[in-house]
Coordinates of C-alpha atoms and ligand atoms in Angstrom, one line a residue:
Chain A
M1 CA 11.9 22.8 33.8
S2 CA 14.5 20.1 33.4
S3 CA 16.9 20.7 30.5
L4 CA 16.9 18.3 27.6
N5 CA 19.9 15.9 27.1
I6 CA 20.5 15.7 23.4
P7 CA 20.5 13.2 21.8
I8 CA 17.4 11.8 23.4
Y9 CA 17.4 8.1 24.0
M10 CA 14.2 6.4 22.7
D11 CA 15.7 2.9 22.1
Y12 CA 15.2 1.2 25.5
S13 CA 14.3 -2.1 23.8
A14 CA 17.8 -2.2 22.3
T15 CA 19.3 -1.8 25.7
T16 CA 19.1 0.3 28.8
P17 CA 21.5 2.2 30.8
V18 CA 22.6 0.6 34.1
D19 CA 20.6 2.0 37.0
E20 CA 22.9 3.9 39.4
R21 CA 21.7 1.6 42.3
V22 CA 22.7 -1.4 40.2
A23 CA 26.1 0.0 39.3
A24 CA 26.9 0.8 42.9
K25 CA 26.2 -2.8 44.0
M26 CA 28.3 -4.2 41.1
A27 CA 31.2 -1.9 42.0
E28 CA 31.4 -3.6 45.4
C29 CA 32.4 -6.9 43.7
L30 CA 35.5 -6.0 41.8
T31 CA 38.5 -4.7 43.6
N32 CA 40.8 -5.8 46.3
Q33 CA 38.5 -4.1 48.9
G34 CA 35.5 -5.7 47.4
H35 CA 34.0 -9.2 47.1
F36 CA 36.2 -10.3 44.2
G37 CA 36.5 -13.9 45.2
N38 CA 35.6 -16.8 43.0
P39 CA 32.1 -18.0 44.0
A40 CA 33.2 -21.5 43.5
S41 CA 36.0 -21.3 45.9
R42 CA 34.9 -23.5 48.9
S43 CA 38.0 -23.1 51.0
H44 CA 38.0 -19.5 52.2
P45 CA 35.8 -16.5 53.0
F46 CA 36.5 -14.7 49.7
G47 CA 34.7 -17.5 47.9
W48 CA 32.0 -17.8 50.5
N49 CA 31.2 -14.1 50.4
A50 CA 31.0 -14.1 46.6
D51 CA 28.9 -17.2 46.6
E52 CA 26.5 -15.6 49.1
L53 CA 26.1 -12.6 46.9
V54 CA 25.5 -14.7 43.8
E55 CA 22.9 -16.7 45.5
Q56 CA 21.1 -13.6 46.7
A57 CA 21.1 -12.4 43.2
R58 CA 19.7 -15.7 42.0
D59 CA 16.9 -15.4 44.6
N60 CA 16.0 -12.0 43.2
V61 CA 15.8 -13.3 39.6
A62 CA 13.8 -16.3 40.8
N63 CA 11.4 -14.1 42.7
L64 CA 10.5 -12.1 39.7
L65 CA 9.5 -15.3 37.9
G66 CA 7.7 -16.9 40.7
A67 CA 10.4 -19.6 40.5
N68 CA 12.7 -21.5 42.9
S69 CA 16.2 -20.2 42.8
K70 CA 17.5 -23.7 42.1
E71 CA 15.8 -23.4 38.8
I72 CA 17.9 -20.4 37.6
V73 CA 21.0 -21.1 35.5
W74 CA 23.3 -18.1 34.9
T75 CA 24.3 -17.5 31.3
S76 CA 25.9 -14.7 29.3
G77 CA 22.6 -13.3 28.0
A78 CA 19.4 -14.1 26.3
T79 CA 21.1 -15.3 23.2
E80 CA 23.0 -17.9 25.1
S81 CA 19.9 -18.8 27.1
D82 CA 17.9 -19.3 23.9
N83 CA 20.6 -21.5 22.4
L84 CA 20.9 -23.6 25.6
A85 CA 17.2 -24.0 25.9
I86 CA 16.3 -24.9 22.4
K87 CA 19.3 -26.9 21.4
G88 CA 19.6 -28.4 24.8
A89 CA 16.0 -29.6 25.0
A90 CA 15.7 -30.6 21.4
R91 CA 19.0 -32.7 21.4
F92 CA 18.2 -34.3 24.8
N93 CA 14.8 -35.4 23.6
I94 CA 15.9 -36.5 20.2
K95 CA 14.6 -40.1 20.7
K96 CA 11.1 -38.8 21.4
G97 CA 10.9 -36.7 18.3
K98 CA 12.6 -34.1 16.1
H99 CA 9.9 -31.5 15.5
I100 CA 10.0 -27.9 16.9
V101 CA 7.3 -25.2 16.7
T102 CA 8.1 -21.5 16.8
L103 CA 6.9 -18.1 15.6
K104 CA 8.1 -16.1 12.6
T105 CA 8.5 -13.0 14.7
E106 CA 10.9 -14.5 17.2
H107 CA 14.3 -12.9 17.8
K108 CA 17.1 -14.1 15.6
A109 CA 18.6 -15.8 18.7
V110 CA 15.7 -18.2 18.5
L111 CA 15.2 -18.3 14.7
D112 CA 18.9 -18.9 13.9
T113 CA 19.1 -21.6 16.6
C114 CA 16.2 -23.3 14.9
R115 CA 17.9 -23.0 11.5
Q116 CA 21.0 -24.7 13.0
L117 CA 18.8 -27.6 14.3
E118 CA 17.3 -27.9 10.9
R119 CA 20.8 -28.4 9.5
E120 CA 21.2 -31.2 12.0
G121 CA 18.1 -33.0 10.8
F122 CA 15.4 -31.4 13.0
E123 CA 12.2 -30.2 11.5
V124 CA 10.9 -26.7 12.4
T125 CA 7.5 -25.2 11.9
Y126 CA 7.6 -21.4 11.8
L127 CA 4.1 -20.1 12.5
D128 CA 2.6 -16.9 11.1
P129 CA 1.2 -14.5 13.7
L130 CA -2.1 -12.7 13.1
E131 CA -2.0 -9.1 11.8
N132 CA -1.8 -7.7 15.3
G133 CA 1.3 -9.8 16.0
L134 CA -0.4 -12.3 18.3
L135 CA -0.4 -16.0 17.8
D136 CA -3.7 -17.7 16.9
L137 CA -4.1 -20.5 19.3
E138 CA -6.0 -22.6 16.8
V139 CA -3.2 -22.3 14.3
F140 CA -0.8 -23.2 17.1
K141 CA -2.7 -26.3 18.1
A142 CA -3.0 -27.5 14.6
A143 CA 0.8 -27.3 14.2
L144 CA 1.6 -29.6 17.1
R145 CA 2.4 -33.2 16.3
E146 CA 3.1 -36.5 18.0
D147 CA 6.8 -35.9 17.5
T148 CA 6.8 -32.3 18.6
T149 CA 9.3 -32.0 21.5
V150 CA 9.9 -28.3 21.9
V151 CA 7.8 -25.2 21.4
S152 CA 9.5 -21.8 21.6
I153 CA 7.2 -18.7 21.7
M154 CA 8.4 -15.3 22.9
H155 CA 6.6 -13.3 25.6
V156 CA 7.1 -9.7 24.5
N157 CA 8.2 -8.9 21.0
N158 CA 11.3 -6.7 20.8
E159 CA 10.1 -4.8 17.7
I160 CA 6.4 -4.3 18.1
G161 CA 6.1 -4.8 21.9
V162 CA 3.1 -7.2 21.6
I163 CA 2.5 -9.6 24.5
Q164 CA 1.7 -13.3 23.6
D165 CA -0.7 -15.2 25.8
I166 CA 1.9 -17.4 27.4
A167 CA -0.5 -18.9 29.9
A168 CA -2.8 -20.1 27.2
I169 CA 0.0 -21.6 25.2
G170 CA 1.5 -23.2 28.3
K171 CA -1.8 -24.9 29.1
I172 CA -1.7 -26.6 25.7
T173 CA 1.9 -27.7 25.8
R174 CA 1.6 -29.0 29.3
E175 CA -1.4 -31.1 28.4
R176 CA 0.6 -32.7 25.6
G177 CA 3.9 -33.0 27.5
I178 CA 5.7 -30.8 25.1
I179 CA 8.6 -28.7 26.5
F180 CA 7.7 -25.0 26.4
H181 CA 10.5 -22.4 26.1
V182 CA 9.7 -18.7 26.3
D183 CA 12.1 -15.9 25.3
A184 CA 11.3 -13.3 27.9
A185 CA 14.2 -11.0 27.3
Q186 CA 11.9 -8.0 27.0
S187 CA 9.5 -8.8 29.8
P188 CA 10.9 -8.2 33.3
G189 CA 9.6 -5.1 34.9
K190 CA 7.0 -4.7 32.1
V191 CA 4.6 -7.6 32.4
V192 CA 3.9 -10.0 35.3
I193 CA 5.6 -13.3 35.0
D194 CA 4.6 -16.5 36.9
V195 CA 6.3 -19.6 35.4
N196 CA 4.0 -21.9 37.3
E197 CA 0.7 -20.2 36.4
M198 CA 2.0 -20.0 32.8
N199 CA 3.2 -23.6 32.7
V200 CA 6.6 -22.4 31.3
D201 CA 9.4 -25.0 31.3
L202 CA 12.3 -22.9 30.1
M203 CA 12.6 -19.1 30.1
S204 CA 15.3 -16.9 28.7
L205 CA 16.2 -13.6 30.4
C206 CA 18.9 -11.0 30.3
A207 CA 19.9 -8.0 32.4
H208 CA 20.6 -5.3 29.9
K209 CA 17.0 -4.6 29.0
V210 CA 16.2 -4.2 32.6
Y211 CA 18.7 -1.5 33.7
G212 CA 21.3 -4.2 34.5
P213 CA 24.6 -4.8 32.8
K214 CA 25.2 -6.4 29.4
G215 CA 26.8 -9.8 29.2
I216 CA 24.7 -11.6 31.8
G217 CA 21.5 -13.5 31.5
A218 CA 19.7 -16.5 32.9
L219 CA 17.8 -19.5 31.9
Y220 CA 14.9 -20.7 34.0
V221 CA 14.9 -24.5 33.9
R222 CA 11.8 -26.2 35.5
R223 CA 12.4 -28.8 38.2
K224 CA 8.9 -30.2 38.6
P225 CA 8.2 -31.8 36.2
R226 CA 11.9 -31.9 35.6
V227 CA 13.2 -30.5 32.3
R228 CA 16.5 -32.0 31.2
L229 CA 18.9 -30.3 28.8
E230 CA 22.0 -31.3 27.0
A231 CA 24.7 -28.8 28.1
Q232 CA 26.2 -26.6 25.4
I233 CA 29.3 -25.4 27.3
H234 CA 31.3 -28.0 29.1
G235 CA 33.9 -27.5 31.8
G236 CA 34.0 -27.3 35.6
G237 CA 30.4 -28.4 36.0
H238 CA 29.1 -25.1 37.3
E239 CA 25.4 -24.5 37.3
R240 CA 24.7 -28.2 37.9
G241 CA 26.6 -29.1 34.8
M242 CA 24.2 -27.1 32.6
R243 CA 26.6 -24.2 32.0
S244 CA 30.2 -24.4 33.0
G245 CA 32.4 -21.3 33.7
T246 CA 33.4 -19.2 36.7
L247 CA 30.4 -17.0 37.7
P248 CA 31.0 -13.3 37.2
T249 CA 30.0 -12.1 40.7
H250 CA 29.5 -8.4 39.7
Q251 CA 27.4 -9.3 36.7
C252 CA 25.2 -11.7 38.7
V253 CA 24.8 -9.2 41.4
G254 CA 23.9 -6.5 38.9
M255 CA 21.3 -8.7 37.3
G256 CA 19.9 -9.6 40.7
E257 CA 19.6 -6.0 41.8
S258 CA 18.1 -4.9 38.5
F259 CA 15.5 -7.6 38.7
R260 CA 14.7 -6.7 42.4
I261 CA 14.2 -3.1 41.4
A262 CA 12.2 -4.0 38.3
Q263 CA 9.8 -6.1 40.4
E264 CA 9.4 -3.5 43.0
E265 CA 8.8 -0.6 40.7
M266 CA 6.9 -2.3 37.9
A267 CA 3.4 -1.0 38.7
S268 CA 4.3 2.6 39.1
E269 CA 6.8 2.7 36.2
N270 CA 4.3 1.0 33.8
E271 CA 1.7 3.6 34.7
R272 CA 4.2 6.5 34.0
M273 CA 5.3 4.9 30.8
R274 CA 1.8 4.3 29.5
V275 CA 1.1 8.0 30.0
L276 CA 4.2 9.0 28.1
R277 CA 3.6 6.5 25.3
D278 CA 0.1 7.7 24.8
R279 CA 1.3 11.2 24.8
L280 CA 3.7 10.3 22.0
W281 CA 1.1 8.5 20.0
N282 CA -1.4 11.3 20.4
G283 CA 1.3 13.7 19.2
F284 CA 1.2 11.8 15.8
S285 CA -2.5 10.9 15.7
D286 CA -3.6 13.7 13.4
M287 CA -1.0 13.0 10.8
E288 CA -2.0 11.4 7.5
E289 CA -1.0 7.9 6.4
I290 CA 0.5 6.7 9.7
Y291 CA 0.1 3.1 10.9
L292 CA 0.6 1.6 14.3
N293 CA 2.4 -1.8 14.0
G294 CA 1.2 -4.4 16.4
D295 CA -1.8 -4.6 18.8
L296 CA -2.2 -1.4 20.9
E297 CA -3.9 -3.2 23.8
Q298 CA -1.8 -6.4 24.1
R299 CA 1.4 -4.4 24.2
I300 CA 4.0 -3.2 26.7
P301 CA 3.5 0.4 27.6
G302 CA 7.0 1.5 26.5
N303 CA 6.7 0.6 22.9
L304 CA 5.4 2.5 19.9
N305 CA 6.1 1.2 16.5
V306 CA 4.8 3.5 13.7
S307 CA 5.0 3.4 9.9
F308 CA 5.0 6.9 8.3
N309 CA 3.9 6.0 4.8
F310 CA 5.8 7.3 1.8
V311 CA 8.9 8.1 3.9
E312 CA 11.8 5.7 4.1
G313 CA 12.9 4.8 7.6
E314 CA 16.6 5.2 7.3
S315 CA 16.4 8.7 5.9
L316 CA 13.8 9.5 8.6
I317 CA 16.2 8.5 11.3
M318 CA 18.9 10.7 9.6
S319 CA 16.5 13.6 9.9
M320 CA 15.6 12.9 13.5
K321 CA 19.1 13.5 14.3
D322 CA 18.6 14.4 18.0
I323 CA 16.6 11.3 18.7
A324 CA 18.0 7.7 19.1
V325 CA 15.4 5.3 17.6
S326 CA 15.6 2.3 15.4
S327 CA 13.9 1.5 12.1
G328 CA 12.6 -1.6 10.4
S329 CA 14.2 -0.5 7.2
A330 CA 17.6 -1.7 6.1
C331 CA 18.8 0.0 3.0
T332 CA 22.1 -1.7 2.3
S333 CA 23.0 -3.8 -0.7
A334 CA 23.6 -6.7 1.6
S335 CA 20.0 -6.5 2.7
L336 CA 17.3 -4.6 1.0
E337 CA 14.9 -6.6 3.1
P338 CA 12.9 -4.6 5.5
S339 CA 12.0 -5.9 9.0
Y340 CA 11.0 -9.6 8.9
V341 CA 8.8 -9.0 11.9
L342 CA 6.7 -6.4 10.1
R343 CA 6.6 -8.6 7.0
A344 CA 5.4 -11.5 9.2
I345 CA 2.5 -9.4 10.5
G346 CA 1.5 -8.7 6.9
R347 CA 2.8 -5.2 6.4
N348 CA 3.8 -4.6 2.8
D349 CA 7.4 -3.7 2.0
E350 CA 6.6 0.0 1.8
L351 CA 5.1 0.2 5.3
A352 CA 7.9 -1.9 6.7
H353 CA 10.5 0.4 5.1
S354 CA 8.7 3.4 6.7
S355 CA 8.7 2.2 10.3
I356 CA 10.2 3.7 13.3
R357 CA 10.4 2.0 16.7
F358 CA 10.2 4.3 19.7
T359 CA 10.9 2.7 23.0
I360 CA 10.7 4.7 26.2
G361 CA 11.9 3.8 29.6
R362 CA 12.8 4.6 33.2
F363 CA 14.6 7.9 32.4
T364 CA 12.3 9.2 29.7
T365 CA 10.7 12.6 30.5
E366 CA 7.6 14.5 29.2
E367 CA 9.9 17.1 27.7
E368 CA 11.7 14.4 25.8
V369 CA 8.5 13.1 24.4
D370 CA 7.3 16.5 23.3
F371 CA 10.7 17.2 21.6
T372 CA 10.4 13.8 19.9
I373 CA 7.0 14.6 18.6
K374 CA 8.1 17.9 17.2
Q375 CA 11.3 16.7 15.5
T376 CA 9.6 13.6 14.1
R377 CA 6.8 15.6 12.6
Q378 CA 9.3 18.1 11.0
A379 CA 11.3 15.2 9.6
V380 CA 8.3 13.4 8.1
E381 CA 7.1 16.7 6.6
K382 CA 10.4 17.4 5.1
L383 CA 10.8 14.0 3.6
R384 CA 7.3 13.8 2.3
D385 CA 8.0 17.1 0.4
L386 CA 10.9 15.2 -1.1
S387 CA 9.0 12.1 -1.9
P388 CA 7.6 11.3 -5.3
L389 CA 5.4 8.7 -3.7
W390 CA 3.8 11.4 -1.5
D391 CA 3.1 13.4 -4.7
M392 CA 1.5 10.4 -6.3
H393 CA -0.6 9.6 -3.3
N394 CA -1.9 13.2 -3.3
E395 CA -2.7 12.9 -7.0
G396 CA -4.8 9.8 -6.1
I397 CA -2.5 7.3 -7.8
D398 CA -2.7 3.8 -6.3
M399 CA 0.8 2.6 -5.8
D400 CA -0.2 -1.0 -6.3
S401 CA -1.3 -0.1 -9.9
V402 CA 2.1 1.2 -10.9
E403 CA 4.5 -1.2 -12.6
W404 CA 7.7 -0.6 -10.7
A405 CA 11.0 -1.7 -12.1
A406 CA 12.2 -3.7 -9.1
H407 CA 15.9 -3.8 -8.7
Chain B
M1 CA 26.1 4.4 9.9
A2 CA 28.3 7.4 9.5
Y3 CA 27.6 9.5 6.4
S4 CA 30.2 11.6 4.5
D5 CA 30.1 15.4 4.8
K6 CA 29.0 15.5 1.1
V7 CA 26.1 13.2 1.7
L8 CA 25.1 15.1 4.7
D9 CA 25.3 18.4 2.9
H10 CA 23.1 17.2 0.0
Y11 CA 20.7 15.6 2.4
E12 CA 20.4 18.7 4.6
N13 CA 20.2 21.1 1.7
P14 CA 19.0 19.1 -1.2
R15 CA 19.4 21.0 -4.5
N16 CA 16.7 21.3 -7.2
V17 CA 13.9 19.6 -5.4
G18 CA 10.7 19.9 -7.3
V19 CA 8.6 19.0 -10.3
L20 CA 8.6 19.9 -13.9
D21 CA 5.5 19.5 -16.1
K22 CA 5.8 16.0 -17.4
N23 CA 3.6 16.8 -20.3
D24 CA 5.8 19.6 -21.5
P25 CA 7.4 18.4 -24.8
N26 CA 10.8 19.7 -23.6
V27 CA 10.7 17.8 -20.3
G28 CA 12.1 14.3 -19.9
T29 CA 11.0 12.3 -16.9
G30 CA 12.8 9.3 -15.5
M31 CA 11.3 7.3 -12.6
V32 CA 13.2 4.3 -11.3
G33 CA 13.3 2.0 -8.3
A34 CA 10.4 0.6 -6.4
P35 CA 8.8 1.3 -3.0
A36 CA 9.2 -2.3 -2.0
C37 CA 13.0 -2.0 -2.4
G38 CA 13.0 1.2 -0.3
D39 CA 13.9 3.7 -3.0
V40 CA 12.2 5.5 -5.8
M41 CA 13.8 8.3 -7.8
R42 CA 12.1 10.7 -10.1
L43 CA 14.4 12.8 -12.2
Q44 CA 13.3 15.4 -14.6
I45 CA 15.2 17.5 -17.2
K46 CA 14.2 20.4 -19.3
V47 CA 16.0 20.3 -22.6
S48 CA 16.5 23.1 -25.1
A49 CA 16.0 22.6 -28.8
D50 CA 19.7 22.2 -29.3
G51 CA 19.9 19.5 -26.7
V52 CA 21.2 21.4 -23.6
V53 CA 19.8 20.6 -20.1
E54 CA 18.4 23.9 -18.9
D55 CA 16.9 22.7 -15.7
A56 CA 16.8 19.6 -13.6
K57 CA 14.5 18.6 -10.7
F58 CA 14.2 15.6 -8.5
K59 CA 12.1 13.9 -5.9
T60 CA 13.4 10.8 -4.1
Y61 CA 12.0 8.4 -1.6
G62 CA 14.9 6.5 -0.1
C63 CA 17.8 6.6 2.3
G64 CA 20.0 9.6 2.8
S65 CA 22.5 8.3 0.2
A66 CA 19.7 7.9 -2.4
I67 CA 18.5 11.5 -1.8
A68 CA 22.1 12.9 -1.9
S69 CA 22.8 10.9 -5.2
S70 CA 19.8 12.4 -6.9
S71 CA 20.4 15.9 -5.6
L72 CA 24.0 15.7 -6.8
V73 CA 23.0 14.5 -10.2
T74 CA 20.7 17.4 -10.8
E75 CA 23.6 19.7 -10.2
M76 CA 25.9 17.7 -12.5
M77 CA 23.4 17.7 -15.4
K78 CA 22.5 21.4 -15.6
G79 CA 24.2 23.2 -18.5
K80 CA 25.4 19.9 -20.1
T81 CA 24.3 18.5 -23.4
L82 CA 22.3 15.3 -23.5
E83 CA 25.3 13.5 -24.8
E84 CA 27.5 14.7 -21.9
V85 CA 24.7 13.9 -19.4
G86 CA 24.5 10.4 -20.8
Q87 CA 28.1 9.8 -19.9
I88 CA 27.6 10.4 -16.2
R89 CA 28.3 7.0 -14.6
N90 CA 27.5 5.8 -11.1
K91 CA 31.2 5.7 -10.2
H92 CA 31.3 9.5 -10.6
I93 CA 28.4 9.9 -8.2
A94 CA 29.7 7.4 -5.7
D95 CA 33.2 8.9 -5.8
E96 CA 32.0 12.4 -5.4
L97 CA 29.8 11.5 -2.4
A98 CA 32.3 9.0 -1.0
L99 CA 29.6 6.4 -0.8
P100 CA 30.5 3.2 1.2
P101 CA 30.2 -0.1 -0.7
V102 CA 26.7 -0.9 0.8
K103 CA 25.4 2.3 -0.7
I104 CA 26.8 2.0 -4.2
H105 CA 23.3 0.8 -5.4
C106 CA 22.0 4.3 -4.7
S107 CA 24.4 5.7 -7.3
V108 CA 23.5 3.0 -9.7
L109 CA 19.9 4.0 -9.3
A110 CA 20.8 7.6 -10.1
E111 CA 22.5 6.6 -13.3
D112 CA 19.4 4.6 -14.2
A113 CA 17.3 7.6 -13.6
I114 CA 19.4 9.7 -15.9
A115 CA 19.1 7.1 -18.6
A116 CA 15.4 7.0 -18.2
A117 CA 15.0 10.7 -18.4
I118 CA 17.1 10.9 -21.5
A119 CA 15.1 8.1 -23.1
D120 CA 11.9 9.9 -22.3
I121 CA 12.9 13.2 -23.9
K122 CA 14.2 11.4 -27.0
A123 CA 11.1 9.4 -27.4
K124 CA 9.1 12.6 -27.1
R125 CA 11.2 14.1 -29.9
G126 CA 10.9 11.1 -32.0
E127 CA 14.5 10.2 -31.7
T128 CA 15.1 6.5 -31.3
D129 CA 17.3 5.4 -28.6
K130 CA 19.0 2.1 -28.5
E131 CA 19.5 2.2 -24.8
A132 CA 15.9 1.7 -23.9
A133 CA 14.3 3.2 -20.9
V134 CA 14.2 1.5 -17.6
A135 CA 10.9 2.9 -16.5
S136 CA 9.2 6.2 -16.8
Ligands
PLP1 C1 13.4 -10.9 22.5 C2 14.9 -11.0 22.6 N1 15.6 -12.1 22.6 C3 16.9 -12.2 22.7 C4 17.7 -11.1 22.7 C5 19.2 -11.2 22.8 O1 19.6 -10.9 24.1 P1 21.1 -10.7 24.5 O2 21.5 -9.4 23.9 O3 21.1 -10.7 26.0 O4 21.9 -11.8 24.0 C6 17.1 -9.8 22.7 C7 17.8 -8.6 22.7 O5 18.6 -8.2 21.8 C8 15.7 -9.8 22.6 O6 15.0 -8.6 22.5

């Protein structure tokens, strides 16, 4: 029996710990004894060594995508990659058109970037997904116009874990010569990526969801047919002018190693996670009034997003005090709005307020899952005993028939 | 978010959770908030003929601060006259629980619940109340 480490981490979609193997490689690139040189230094072995390590890491990232390493641009993370991709492509192609198509369930790094472009005079269509979180291809096709230059659709959703059919979307955008950007921050090591088969033009990635370090990411930029971007950060002309700034050798090496491991271990790890995730879901399945958010099949194995009706998410998290999870509820005066992702898939506010995202990962154990089931059930039971809505539900009162004094 | 010890105490050991018979002529019920906003409070008071709160119960759907606010309020009300109870303000609740600014609305909701419960009992007793009920 392994002993439980409390609190239990069930928030792997927020970030992951750095794998020991990754940390060891990174540590070799920092000190006087290590490869600390500037990869851009062309005049001595310090620079050459660092450059070689950075290029190996770039190969590892490219390999996972089925890309050429010349198509990988280092960035500080997926947020920067999303910004560079969407702003860069939209602004570069401004003479062709000013229309962008994206999805309402995208990460804020995409949505807020689009909002900024709207302020600059671009027009953005935000598509509604289906109730299972997936994009309806007919709805998508109908939204495309003559002046559409960029489409941005995420691969794996960070909240509900659903996987969009990127290949089907890519086929449509390629036929019409529209640039296709994919936010794949949550994908590596969880779903197979092949940028050529999928006809992806730009793809955002980061290391910290893949057991690599925070603060490093990459943007895949297709070379054939060539995709051109307007740079967002100017300076010494690094990364073929697309992203200036001295490369952080240890960060690049960390991302490369984490992607190498992710690719190598994906099949076995996914299988293990699917078993754990199903165990977790089965542990709740006999409870009343619980709802799975997002499609169960088209979904990464590590994600379970559940609404426990008549219980508010933030207090639920407070009760599950030995478990680190996140909730779609935000009860602050600044934002009484529950998760926009759950709202976009048509969940009502109550269910959105009642949601918990469990995300499991490389270091999750069966004991942890069992403990999580037990503590979650206890917490839900306690809070339902406290909940006037639960009483009303048991009395057979339809909540929608009540006239609430919204505040 | 870090919670104050007082909030945690009321959250872990909520006082006076329960239900009073809402049809009892001596019971006033106030229900405020909305599920869509993430909080609903139901506050009930049992009031003696001479206007003293003999018992108070609550049930709350909401965040930890909302639960703690309603739990605290039931304690504050017991033994007080309706007039005294009507003077409890959200600031008293927020100060007592050391609520951060983003959670002040929980104490406001508790004050609304008190007002609604008082209005309900007054209506039952045929006393008119200028401060009309929020919802019941
Ligand atoms: C889908 C998605 N896109 C973008 C990001 C932002 O990534 P980063 O933290 O590397 O900037 C995240 C993670 O927070 C994400 O899940």
